XYZ file of C-alpha atoms in Angstrom:
356
model
C 183.815 142.663 101.939
C 186.348 142.856 104.778
C 189.869 144.048 103.926
C 192.525 141.365 103.731
C 194.515 140.961 106.953
C 198.161 141.921 106.344
C 201.383 141.041 108.096
C 201.461 144.644 109.348
C 198.080 144.122 111.044
C 199.468 141.037 112.793
C 202.594 142.880 113.956
C 200.543 145.808 115.302
C 198.116 143.537 117.185
C 200.940 141.435 118.658
C 203.060 144.463 119.579
C 206.081 143.272 117.610
C 207.864 144.205 114.401
C 206.986 142.946 110.930
C 210.383 141.227 110.876
C 209.470 139.261 114.002
C 206.172 138.104 112.473
C 208.077 137.042 109.355
C 210.483 134.984 111.486
C 207.565 133.252 113.212
C 205.844 132.507 109.889
C 209.009 130.996 108.459
C 210.047 129.143 111.679
C 213.322 131.042 111.969
C 215.466 131.324 115.082
C 215.763 134.454 117.195
C 212.226 134.756 118.615
C 211.384 133.947 122.227
C 208.904 131.120 122.634
C 206.448 133.366 124.500
C 206.605 135.955 121.720
C 206.203 133.299 119.050
C 203.161 131.898 120.836
C 201.611 135.378 121.091
C 202.162 136.049 117.405
C 200.602 132.711 116.426
C 197.569 133.441 118.628
C 197.102 136.762 116.842
C 197.470 135.079 113.448
C 194.769 132.569 114.374
C 192.494 135.261 115.806
C 192.781 137.595 112.813
C 192.684 134.776 110.252
C 195.882 135.880 108.553
C 197.016 133.922 105.489
C 200.190 134.758 103.623
C 199.782 135.546 99.932
C 200.680 132.730 97.541
C 202.578 135.219 95.394
C 204.481 136.598 98.376
C 205.238 133.074 99.571
C 206.589 132.075 96.163
C 208.756 135.176 95.949
C 210.342 134.356 99.311
C 210.890 130.625 98.969
C 210.362 130.035 95.220
C 207.714 127.462 96.238
C 203.983 127.810 96.896
C 203.282 124.192 97.930
C 200.245 124.347 95.665
C 199.509 121.807 92.926
C 197.234 122.830 90.089
C 194.754 120.509 88.401
C 193.890 121.990 85.022
C 190.785 120.852 83.150
C 189.008 122.043 80.012
C 185.715 121.890 81.952
C 184.236 120.437 85.113
C 182.215 117.325 84.158
C 181.765 113.913 85.867
C 185.137 112.481 84.786
C 187.232 115.471 85.900
C 185.191 115.796 89.104
C 186.093 112.229 90.074
C 189.739 112.972 89.230
C 189.624 115.899 91.665
C 188.217 113.709 94.440
C 191.078 111.232 94.089
C 193.679 113.974 93.875
C 192.408 115.715 97.011
C 192.459 112.428 98.924
C 196.037 111.699 97.814
C 197.334 115.042 99.064
C 196.599 114.007 102.658
C 199.356 115.321 104.910
C 201.859 115.950 102.110
C 201.923 119.662 102.890
C 200.641 120.541 99.421
C 197.381 122.333 98.652
C 195.174 121.868 95.592
C 194.071 124.466 93.063
C 191.469 123.334 90.494
C 191.390 125.596 87.457
C 189.423 125.912 84.254
C 189.008 128.761 81.828
C 185.251 128.407 82.251
C 184.511 127.829 78.568
C 183.392 124.490 77.138
C 185.056 124.989 73.747
C 188.600 126.011 74.607
C 189.981 124.156 71.585
C 193.414 122.599 71.133
C 196.186 124.094 73.207
C 194.112 125.170 76.201
C 196.693 123.645 78.564
C 199.412 125.974 77.287
C 197.260 128.996 78.084
C 196.326 127.707 81.536
C 199.909 126.848 82.463
C 201.216 130.215 81.377
C 198.745 131.909 83.736
C 199.524 129.781 86.784
C 203.128 128.602 86.551
C 205.869 130.275 88.535
C 203.906 132.262 91.107
C 200.772 130.223 91.918
C 201.637 126.523 91.508
C 204.699 124.298 91.918
C 203.430 121.634 89.512
C 200.375 120.739 87.454
C 198.150 117.810 86.537
C 196.545 118.188 83.105
C 193.269 116.264 82.654
C 192.744 114.972 79.081
C 195.070 117.550 77.513
C 194.839 118.098 73.766
C 198.626 118.333 73.440
C 201.479 117.191 75.659
C 204.382 119.068 74.072
C 203.855 121.885 76.576
C 206.730 124.106 77.613
C 206.383 124.665 81.334
C 208.581 125.974 84.106
C 206.992 123.471 86.526
C 206.705 119.651 86.454
C 203.594 118.381 84.676
C 201.713 115.052 84.674
C 198.955 114.300 82.142
C 195.866 112.160 82.781
C 194.383 110.416 79.737
C 195.939 112.717 77.119
C 194.182 112.983 73.749
C 197.018 111.334 71.829
C 198.072 108.774 74.452
C 201.399 108.539 76.322
C 204.301 110.422 74.796
C 207.268 112.128 76.437
C 205.237 113.661 79.262
C 204.578 111.594 82.430
C 201.064 110.155 82.046
C 198.362 108.188 83.850
C 195.534 106.398 82.033
C 193.465 103.198 82.178
C 193.369 100.116 79.971
C 190.748 101.338 77.503
C 191.342 98.556 74.983
C 190.913 95.668 77.435
C 187.881 97.341 78.994
C 186.122 97.734 75.659
C 186.882 94.117 74.718
C 185.328 92.962 77.997
C 182.238 95.151 77.547
C 181.594 93.733 74.080
C 182.309 90.173 75.239
C 179.729 90.629 77.992
C 177.060 91.429 75.389
C 178.178 88.510 73.214
C 177.955 86.149 76.198
C 174.336 87.248 76.631
C 173.631 86.105 73.073
C 173.668 89.477 71.293
C 174.983 89.507 67.751
C 173.775 92.866 66.438
C 175.677 95.176 68.765
C 175.731 98.903 68.091
C 178.513 101.282 69.122
C 178.048 104.908 70.183
C 181.705 105.895 69.882
C 183.514 108.756 71.585
C 185.359 111.763 70.242
C 187.454 110.955 67.144
C 190.386 113.056 68.432
C 190.821 111.056 71.649
C 193.108 108.046 72.011
C 190.750 106.589 74.621
C 187.910 106.690 72.092
C 190.025 105.039 69.406
C 191.059 102.250 71.779
C 187.484 101.620 72.925
C 186.298 101.294 69.341
C 189.243 99.000 68.594
C 188.284 96.821 71.568
C 184.713 96.572 70.240
C 185.982 95.520 66.831
C 188.471 92.998 68.246
C 185.812 91.297 70.378
C 183.411 90.986 67.431
C 186.175 89.630 65.189
C 187.131 87.041 67.809
C 183.491 85.911 67.842
C 183.476 85.594 64.046
C 181.139 88.564 63.570
C 181.827 91.124 60.865
C 181.447 94.740 61.947
C 178.438 96.362 60.298
C 179.459 99.997 59.582
C 175.814 101.039 59.969
C 175.981 100.037 63.643
C 178.891 102.396 64.452
C 177.982 106.019 65.231
C 179.956 108.863 66.839
C 178.544 110.284 70.072
C 181.337 112.663 71.156
C 181.254 111.527 74.840
C 178.455 114.012 75.686
C 174.780 113.416 76.472
C 173.358 116.015 74.047
C 175.551 114.954 71.122
C 174.858 111.252 71.764
C 171.095 111.550 71.322
C 171.220 111.786 67.522
C 173.496 108.759 66.998
C 171.490 106.718 69.523
C 168.236 107.630 67.764
C 169.692 106.634 64.398
C 170.697 103.225 65.758
C 167.422 102.502 67.532
C 165.171 103.494 64.619
C 166.915 101.268 62.063
C 164.623 98.675 60.444
C 166.989 95.992 61.767
C 168.060 97.773 64.931
C 170.721 96.385 67.295
C 169.610 94.336 70.281
C 172.424 95.836 72.359
C 174.516 99.025 72.405
C 178.007 99.585 73.765
C 178.386 103.300 74.488
C 181.978 104.522 74.782
C 181.261 106.369 78.025
C 178.537 106.433 80.659
C 177.080 109.783 79.594
C 176.490 108.384 76.096
C 175.004 105.204 77.580
C 172.616 107.180 79.791
C 171.562 109.211 76.755
C 170.957 105.963 74.834
C 168.705 104.658 77.614
C 166.728 107.902 77.576
C 166.259 107.705 73.790
C 165.202 104.049 74.033
C 162.562 104.946 76.623
C 161.213 107.742 74.400
C 160.942 105.260 71.515
C 158.982 102.808 73.651
C 161.842 100.323 74.068
C 162.381 98.681 77.439
C 165.892 98.335 78.875
C 166.992 95.566 79.177
C 163.950 93.583 77.954
C 164.091 95.024 74.430
C 167.575 96.538 74.408
C 170.750 96.002 76.448
C 173.027 99.000 77.080
C 176.528 99.064 78.566
C 178.764 102.084 79.183
C 182.332 102.881 80.193
C 183.700 104.874 83.189
C 181.445 103.988 86.163
C 180.738 107.586 87.117
C 178.397 108.005 90.134
C 175.425 108.715 87.824
C 175.684 105.200 86.375
C 174.393 103.736 89.646
C 171.292 105.946 89.755
C 169.910 105.465 86.240
C 166.737 103.459 85.655
C 167.764 100.691 85.354
C 171.246 100.939 86.918
C 173.852 100.928 84.163
C 176.159 98.030 83.393
C 179.546 99.545 82.627
C 183.314 99.170 82.599
C 184.897 100.740 85.634
C 188.064 102.706 85.108
C 189.468 103.720 88.499
C 189.011 107.458 87.943
C 189.704 108.561 91.501
C 192.770 106.318 91.598
C 193.948 107.933 88.369
C 193.792 111.321 90.108
C 195.592 109.995 93.175
C 198.298 108.293 91.090
C 198.914 111.480 89.114
C 199.371 113.438 92.347
C 201.769 110.838 93.757
C 203.795 110.870 90.537
C 203.899 114.664 90.465
C 205.006 114.986 94.095
C 207.764 112.450 93.434
C 208.942 114.592 90.529
C 208.808 117.724 92.698
C 210.772 116.045 95.483
C 213.274 114.382 93.162
C 212.186 110.899 94.269
C 212.913 108.099 91.751
C 209.802 106.481 90.216
C 209.424 103.054 88.624
C 207.693 104.423 85.535
C 206.474 107.759 84.261
C 203.712 106.054 82.241
C 201.149 104.379 84.499
C 198.246 102.352 83.065
C 195.588 101.164 85.518
C 193.333 98.115 84.949
C 189.638 98.293 84.106
C 186.888 95.924 85.330
C 183.418 94.930 84.166
C 180.522 95.998 86.403
C 177.300 94.049 85.743
C 174.092 95.878 86.607
C 170.503 95.767 85.371
C 170.799 97.433 81.949
C 172.059 94.282 80.218
C 170.220 90.959 79.784
C 170.080 87.978 77.386
C 169.063 88.796 73.839
C 165.257 89.000 73.568
C 163.587 86.069 71.868
C 162.097 86.829 68.453
C 158.361 87.448 68.455
C 156.597 84.392 67.035
C 153.092 85.015 65.699
C 150.443 83.001 67.480
C 149.275 79.901 65.554
C 145.691 80.227 64.323
C 143.884 76.851 64.019
C 142.724 76.022 60.516
C 138.943 76.471 60.000
C 137.163 73.129 59.589
C 134.278 73.400 57.065
C 130.856 72.236 58.158
C 129.879 68.778 56.792
C 127.664 68.744 53.706
C 124.139 67.289 53.736
C 125.393 64.174 51.915
C 128.112 63.657 54.547
C 125.580 64.038 57.318
C 123.287 61.475 55.685
C 126.168 59.051 55.280
C 127.004 59.312 58.973
C 123.440 58.785 60.127
Protein backbone atom coordinates (compact mmCIF):
# COMPACT_ATOMS: atom_id res chain seq x y z
CA UNK A 1 0.00 0.00 0.00
CA UNK A 2 1.40 3.40 -0.98
CA UNK A 3 2.19 5.86 1.83
CA UNK A 4 -0.28 8.68 2.30
CA UNK A 5 0.74 11.90 0.54
CA UNK A 6 1.42 14.63 3.13
CA UNK A 7 1.41 18.39 2.97
CA UNK A 8 5.20 18.23 3.30
CA UNK A 9 5.38 16.11 0.12
CA UNK A 10 3.33 18.75 -1.71
CA UNK A 11 5.54 21.59 -0.47
CA UNK A 12 8.73 19.74 -1.49
CA UNK A 13 7.41 18.92 -4.98
CA UNK A 14 6.17 22.48 -5.55
CA UNK A 15 9.34 24.09 -4.18
CA UNK A 16 7.49 26.14 -1.57
CA UNK A 17 7.03 26.11 2.19
CA UNK A 18 4.42 24.12 4.09
CA UNK A 19 2.89 27.44 5.15
CA UNK A 20 2.40 28.41 1.51
CA UNK A 21 0.65 25.11 0.73
CA UNK A 22 -1.58 25.66 3.76
CA UNK A 23 -2.52 29.13 2.48
CA UNK A 24 -3.43 27.70 -0.93
CA UNK A 25 -5.52 24.91 0.63
CA UNK A 26 -7.43 27.39 2.76
CA UNK A 27 -7.76 30.09 0.02
CA UNK A 28 -5.85 32.68 2.05
CA UNK A 29 -4.26 35.84 0.70
CA UNK A 30 -0.53 36.34 0.27
CA UNK A 31 0.28 33.79 -2.46
CA UNK A 32 1.04 34.78 -6.05
CA UNK A 33 -1.41 33.40 -8.58
CA UNK A 34 1.37 31.57 -10.45
CA UNK A 35 2.56 29.95 -7.23
CA UNK A 36 -0.97 29.01 -6.24
CA UNK A 37 -1.55 27.42 -9.63
CA UNK A 38 1.69 25.43 -9.34
CA UNK A 39 0.77 24.17 -5.89
CA UNK A 40 -2.70 23.10 -7.05
CA UNK A 41 -1.17 21.24 -10.01
CA UNK A 42 1.09 19.34 -7.62
CA UNK A 43 -1.85 18.56 -5.33
CA UNK A 44 -3.79 17.14 -8.27
CA UNK A 45 -0.78 15.18 -9.55
CA UNK A 46 0.09 13.64 -6.19
CA UNK A 47 -3.54 13.06 -5.19
CA UNK A 48 -3.19 14.89 -1.90
CA UNK A 49 -6.23 14.98 0.40
CA UNK A 50 -6.19 16.77 3.72
CA UNK A 51 -7.02 14.65 6.76
CA UNK A 52 -10.56 15.01 8.09
CA UNK A 53 -9.17 15.21 11.62
CA UNK A 54 -6.63 17.87 10.64
CA UNK A 55 -9.32 19.81 8.79
CA UNK A 56 -11.63 19.73 11.81
CA UNK A 57 -8.86 20.87 14.14
CA UNK A 58 -8.18 23.89 11.92
CA UNK A 59 -11.70 25.02 11.12
CA UNK A 60 -13.81 23.07 13.65
CA UNK A 61 -15.77 21.74 10.64
CA UNK A 62 -15.24 18.69 8.44
CA UNK A 63 -18.11 19.30 5.98
CA UNK A 64 -18.97 15.63 6.38
CA UNK A 65 -22.44 14.35 7.31
CA UNK A 66 -22.73 10.91 8.84
CA UNK A 67 -25.59 8.51 8.17
CA UNK A 68 -25.67 5.97 10.98
CA UNK A 69 -27.54 2.69 10.57
CA UNK A 70 -27.80 -0.48 12.65
CA UNK A 71 -27.18 -2.49 9.46
CA UNK A 72 -27.21 -2.11 5.70
CA UNK A 73 -30.47 -3.62 4.37
CA UNK A 74 -32.87 -2.54 1.57
CA UNK A 75 -34.56 0.25 3.54
CA UNK A 76 -31.34 1.92 4.74
CA UNK A 77 -29.74 1.45 1.31
CA UNK A 78 -32.56 3.43 -0.31
CA UNK A 79 -32.18 6.10 2.39
CA UNK A 80 -28.50 6.42 1.43
CA UNK A 81 -29.36 6.85 -2.25
CA UNK A 82 -31.71 9.74 -1.48
CA UNK A 83 -29.26 11.34 0.93
CA UNK A 84 -26.39 11.20 -1.56
CA UNK A 85 -28.58 12.78 -4.25
CA UNK A 86 -29.64 15.59 -1.89
CA UNK A 87 -26.06 16.55 -1.07
CA UNK A 88 -25.51 17.68 -4.67
CA UNK A 89 -23.33 20.78 -4.67
CA UNK A 90 -23.88 21.63 -1.00
CA UNK A 91 -20.18 21.23 -0.26
CA UNK A 92 -20.85 18.41 2.21
CA UNK A 93 -19.60 14.84 1.89
CA UNK A 94 -21.34 11.69 3.11
CA UNK A 95 -20.06 9.07 5.53
CA UNK A 96 -22.20 5.92 5.92
CA UNK A 97 -21.42 4.06 9.12
CA UNK A 98 -22.50 0.88 10.85
CA UNK A 99 -20.94 -1.14 13.61
CA UNK A 100 -21.15 -4.17 11.33
CA UNK A 101 -23.22 -6.29 13.71
CA UNK A 102 -26.87 -7.17 13.12
CA UNK A 103 -27.81 -7.28 16.81
CA UNK A 104 -26.46 -4.03 18.20
CA UNK A 105 -29.38 -3.72 20.62
CA UNK A 106 -30.92 -0.57 22.07
CA UNK A 107 -28.65 2.43 22.29
CA UNK A 108 -26.46 1.67 19.28
CA UNK A 109 -26.81 5.28 18.09
CA UNK A 110 -25.18 6.61 21.26
CA UNK A 111 -22.14 4.42 20.66
CA UNK A 112 -21.89 5.37 16.99
CA UNK A 113 -22.22 9.09 17.67
CA UNK A 114 -19.59 9.04 20.37
CA UNK A 115 -17.11 7.53 17.90
CA UNK A 116 -17.75 9.99 15.08
CA UNK A 117 -18.86 13.30 16.58
CA UNK A 118 -16.46 16.20 16.92
CA UNK A 119 -13.62 15.16 14.63
CA UNK A 120 -15.19 13.20 11.74
CA UNK A 121 -18.71 14.58 11.16
CA UNK A 122 -20.50 17.92 11.51
CA UNK A 123 -23.95 16.34 11.87
CA UNK A 124 -25.67 12.97 11.72
CA UNK A 125 -28.76 11.26 10.33
CA UNK A 126 -29.88 8.29 12.43
CA UNK A 127 -31.87 5.64 10.53
CA UNK A 128 -34.54 3.91 12.67
CA UNK A 129 -32.82 4.72 15.97
CA UNK A 130 -33.89 2.78 19.05
CA UNK A 131 -33.74 5.91 21.22
CA UNK A 132 -33.80 9.61 20.41
CA UNK A 133 -32.71 11.06 23.75
CA UNK A 134 -29.11 11.07 22.50
CA UNK A 135 -26.61 13.56 23.86
CA UNK A 136 -24.56 14.74 20.91
CA UNK A 137 -22.17 17.58 20.23
CA UNK A 138 -23.46 17.78 16.63
CA UNK A 139 -26.97 18.32 15.18
CA UNK A 140 -28.92 15.10 14.65
CA UNK A 141 -31.98 14.17 12.55
CA UNK A 142 -33.77 10.82 12.97
CA UNK A 143 -35.50 8.85 10.21
CA UNK A 144 -38.38 6.61 11.30
CA UNK A 145 -37.35 6.35 14.97
CA UNK A 146 -38.55 3.30 16.91
CA UNK A 147 -40.80 5.31 19.22
CA UNK A 148 -42.01 7.92 16.72
CA UNK A 149 -41.39 11.69 16.74
CA UNK A 150 -40.26 13.17 20.04
CA UNK A 151 -37.98 16.11 20.77
CA UNK A 152 -35.44 15.22 18.08
CA UNK A 153 -36.01 16.45 14.49
CA UNK A 154 -37.54 13.52 12.58
CA UNK A 155 -38.62 12.36 9.13
CA UNK A 156 -41.05 9.48 8.58
CA UNK A 157 -43.94 8.42 6.32
CA UNK A 158 -47.66 8.05 6.94
CA UNK A 159 -47.62 4.42 8.08
CA UNK A 160 -51.19 4.45 9.39
CA UNK A 161 -52.80 5.76 6.19
CA UNK A 162 -50.68 3.42 4.08
CA UNK A 163 -51.75 0.35 6.04
CA UNK A 164 -55.42 1.39 5.86
CA UNK A 165 -55.12 1.69 2.08
CA UNK A 166 -53.38 -1.68 1.73
CA UNK A 167 -56.12 -3.44 3.68
CA UNK A 168 -58.86 -1.54 1.83
CA UNK A 169 -57.34 -2.71 -1.46
CA UNK A 170 -57.75 -6.35 -0.37
CA UNK A 171 -61.29 -5.68 0.86
CA UNK A 172 -62.19 -4.07 -2.48
CA UNK A 173 -61.08 -7.29 -4.18
CA UNK A 174 -63.62 -9.20 -2.08
CA UNK A 175 -61.29 -10.67 0.56
CA UNK A 176 -62.72 -11.05 4.04
CA UNK A 177 -60.24 -13.40 5.71
CA UNK A 178 -57.14 -11.22 5.60
CA UNK A 179 -54.03 -12.27 7.49
CA UNK A 180 -51.39 -9.90 8.86
CA UNK A 181 -47.66 -10.63 9.09
CA UNK A 182 -46.83 -7.77 11.45
CA UNK A 183 -43.48 -6.07 11.98
CA UNK A 184 -41.28 -5.68 15.02
CA UNK A 185 -43.27 -5.01 18.22
CA UNK A 186 -40.77 -2.34 19.36
CA UNK A 187 -41.24 -0.14 16.28
CA UNK A 188 -43.78 2.67 16.01
CA UNK A 189 -44.06 2.05 12.27
CA UNK A 190 -45.07 -1.55 12.96
CA UNK A 191 -47.65 -0.51 15.53
CA UNK A 192 -49.18 2.03 13.14
CA UNK A 193 -49.34 -0.48 10.27
CA UNK A 194 -51.15 -2.99 12.45
CA UNK A 195 -53.49 -0.24 13.64
CA UNK A 196 -54.25 0.67 10.02
CA UNK A 197 -55.09 -2.97 9.27
CA UNK A 198 -57.45 -3.11 12.23
CA UNK A 199 -59.11 0.23 11.40
CA UNK A 200 -59.81 -0.82 7.81
CA UNK A 201 -61.36 -4.12 8.89
CA UNK A 202 -63.48 -2.38 11.53
CA UNK A 203 -64.72 0.15 8.97
CA UNK A 204 -65.80 -2.78 6.79
CA UNK A 205 -67.67 -4.37 9.70
CA UNK A 206 -65.22 -7.26 10.02
CA UNK A 207 -64.01 -8.38 13.43
CA UNK A 208 -60.28 -9.02 13.67
CA UNK A 209 -59.54 -12.72 14.12
CA UNK A 210 -56.52 -12.92 16.49
CA UNK A 211 -55.48 -16.17 14.79
CA UNK A 212 -54.85 -14.22 11.58
CA UNK A 213 -52.32 -11.83 13.18
CA UNK A 214 -48.72 -13.07 13.42
CA UNK A 215 -45.43 -11.26 14.10
CA UNK A 216 -42.81 -11.40 11.34
CA UNK A 217 -40.15 -9.00 12.67
CA UNK A 218 -39.65 -7.24 9.28
CA UNK A 219 -37.08 -9.86 8.15
CA UNK A 220 -37.36 -12.61 5.53
CA UNK A 221 -36.04 -15.46 7.72
CA UNK A 222 -38.19 -14.58 10.73
CA UNK A 223 -41.29 -14.11 8.56
CA UNK A 224 -41.27 -17.66 7.20
CA UNK A 225 -42.64 -19.24 10.39
CA UNK A 226 -45.57 -16.82 10.82
CA UNK A 227 -46.41 -17.05 7.10
CA UNK A 228 -46.37 -20.86 7.27
CA UNK A 229 -48.65 -20.82 10.30
CA UNK A 230 -51.17 -18.62 8.48
CA UNK A 231 -51.14 -20.57 5.22
CA UNK A 232 -51.49 -24.01 6.82
CA UNK A 233 -54.55 -23.11 8.91
CA UNK A 234 -57.63 -25.25 8.17
CA UNK A 235 -59.47 -22.03 7.29
CA UNK A 236 -56.51 -20.11 5.92
CA UNK A 237 -56.74 -16.46 4.81
CA UNK A 238 -57.37 -15.70 1.16
CA UNK A 239 -55.09 -12.66 1.39
CA UNK A 240 -52.14 -11.50 3.50
CA UNK A 241 -51.00 -7.97 4.30
CA UNK A 242 -47.32 -8.13 5.23
CA UNK A 243 -46.02 -5.12 7.17
CA UNK A 244 -43.00 -4.75 4.89
CA UNK A 245 -41.89 -6.01 1.50
CA UNK A 246 -39.32 -8.47 2.84
CA UNK A 247 -42.06 -10.19 4.86
CA UNK A 248 -44.36 -10.17 1.81
CA UNK A 249 -41.68 -11.73 -0.40
CA UNK A 250 -41.12 -14.40 2.25
CA UNK A 251 -44.89 -15.06 2.33
CA UNK A 252 -44.95 -15.55 -1.45
CA UNK A 253 -42.05 -18.00 -1.21
CA UNK A 254 -43.82 -20.00 1.52
CA UNK A 255 -47.06 -20.04 -0.49
CA UNK A 256 -45.21 -21.42 -3.51
CA UNK A 257 -43.62 -24.17 -1.39
CA UNK A 258 -47.09 -25.11 -0.10
CA UNK A 259 -48.46 -25.38 -3.63
CA UNK A 260 -50.49 -22.16 -3.47
CA UNK A 261 -50.56 -19.88 -6.50
CA UNK A 262 -50.22 -16.11 -6.08
CA UNK A 263 -52.59 -14.42 -6.78
CA UNK A 264 -54.95 -17.18 -7.98
CA UNK A 265 -55.11 -18.89 -4.58
CA UNK A 266 -53.69 -16.18 -2.34
CA UNK A 267 -53.26 -12.40 -2.63
CA UNK A 268 -50.24 -10.78 -0.96
CA UNK A 269 -49.50 -7.08 -0.44
CA UNK A 270 -46.46 -5.51 1.23
CA UNK A 271 -45.25 -2.12 2.43
CA UNK A 272 -42.16 -0.06 1.41
CA UNK A 273 -41.77 -0.56 -2.38
CA UNK A 274 -38.11 -1.54 -2.19
CA UNK A 275 -36.51 -2.38 -5.58
CA UNK A 276 -36.88 -6.13 -4.92
CA UNK A 277 -40.68 -5.77 -4.89
CA UNK A 278 -40.66 -5.18 -8.65
CA UNK A 279 -38.67 -8.32 -9.45
CA UNK A 280 -40.59 -10.95 -7.47
CA UNK A 281 -42.72 -13.54 -9.25
CA UNK A 282 -45.34 -12.18 -9.51
CA UNK A 283 -44.40 -8.51 -8.99
CA UNK A 284 -45.51 -7.41 -5.54
CA UNK A 285 -48.43 -5.10 -4.84
CA UNK A 286 -47.31 -2.79 -2.06
CA UNK A 287 -47.60 0.58 -0.35
CA UNK A 288 -44.88 2.94 -1.45
CA UNK A 289 -43.25 5.06 1.20
CA UNK A 290 -40.89 7.54 -0.47
CA UNK A 291 -37.74 6.09 1.09
CA UNK A 292 -35.24 8.00 -1.02
CA UNK A 293 -37.18 11.21 -0.43
CA UNK A 294 -37.04 10.50 3.30
CA UNK A 295 -33.24 10.38 3.05
CA UNK A 296 -33.13 13.57 0.99
CA UNK A 297 -35.50 15.40 3.35
CA UNK A 298 -33.42 14.40 6.37
CA UNK A 299 -30.28 15.78 4.71
CA UNK A 300 -32.01 19.05 3.81
CA UNK A 301 -33.29 19.42 7.37
CA UNK A 302 -29.87 18.67 8.83
CA UNK A 303 -28.05 21.13 6.58
CA UNK A 304 -30.58 23.81 7.53
CA UNK A 305 -29.82 23.13 11.19
CA UNK A 306 -26.08 23.27 10.51
CA UNK A 307 -26.40 26.56 8.63
CA UNK A 308 -28.84 28.10 11.10
CA UNK A 309 -31.56 28.38 8.44
CA UNK A 310 -35.14 28.53 9.80
CA UNK A 311 -37.31 25.49 8.95
CA UNK A 312 -41.09 25.21 8.81
CA UNK A 313 -41.17 22.07 10.94
CA UNK A 314 -38.69 19.73 12.56
CA UNK A 315 -41.13 16.81 12.24
CA UNK A 316 -41.76 15.90 8.60
CA UNK A 317 -44.25 13.17 7.62
CA UNK A 318 -44.35 12.16 3.95
CA UNK A 319 -47.40 10.60 2.22
CA UNK A 320 -47.65 6.96 1.18
CA UNK A 321 -49.34 5.59 -1.97
CA UNK A 322 -50.79 2.26 -3.07
CA UNK A 323 -48.94 0.46 -5.88
CA UNK A 324 -51.04 -2.23 -7.60
CA UNK A 325 -49.08 -5.06 -9.18
CA UNK A 326 -49.76 -8.71 -9.97
CA UNK A 327 -49.67 -10.29 -6.49
CA UNK A 328 -53.23 -9.25 -5.63
CA UNK A 329 -56.46 -10.34 -7.36
CA UNK A 330 -60.17 -10.85 -6.57
CA UNK A 331 -60.93 -13.45 -3.93
CA UNK A 332 -60.92 -16.95 -5.48
CA UNK A 333 -64.33 -18.51 -5.98
CA UNK A 334 -65.09 -21.46 -3.69
CA UNK A 335 -64.59 -24.86 -5.27
CA UNK A 336 -67.99 -26.36 -6.08
CA UNK A 337 -68.05 -30.14 -6.48
CA UNK A 338 -69.18 -31.26 -9.91
CA UNK A 339 -72.82 -32.44 -10.04
CA UNK A 340 -73.10 -36.19 -10.67
CA UNK A 341 -76.33 -37.17 -12.50
CA UNK A 342 -78.56 -39.52 -10.56
CA UNK A 343 -78.44 -43.15 -11.81
CA UNK A 344 -81.67 -44.17 -13.54
CA UNK A 345 -82.53 -47.85 -12.81
CA UNK A 346 -83.19 -50.12 -15.75
CA UNK A 347 -86.92 -50.82 -16.37
CA UNK A 348 -88.28 -54.09 -14.98
CA UNK A 349 -89.65 -56.85 -17.23
CA UNK A 350 -93.22 -55.86 -16.28
CA UNK A 351 -92.54 -52.23 -17.26
CA UNK A 352 -91.09 -53.34 -20.56
CA UNK A 353 -94.14 -55.50 -21.28
CA UNK A 354 -96.46 -52.63 -20.43
CA UNK A 355 -94.66 -50.36 -22.89
CA UNK A 356 -94.72 -52.87 -25.72
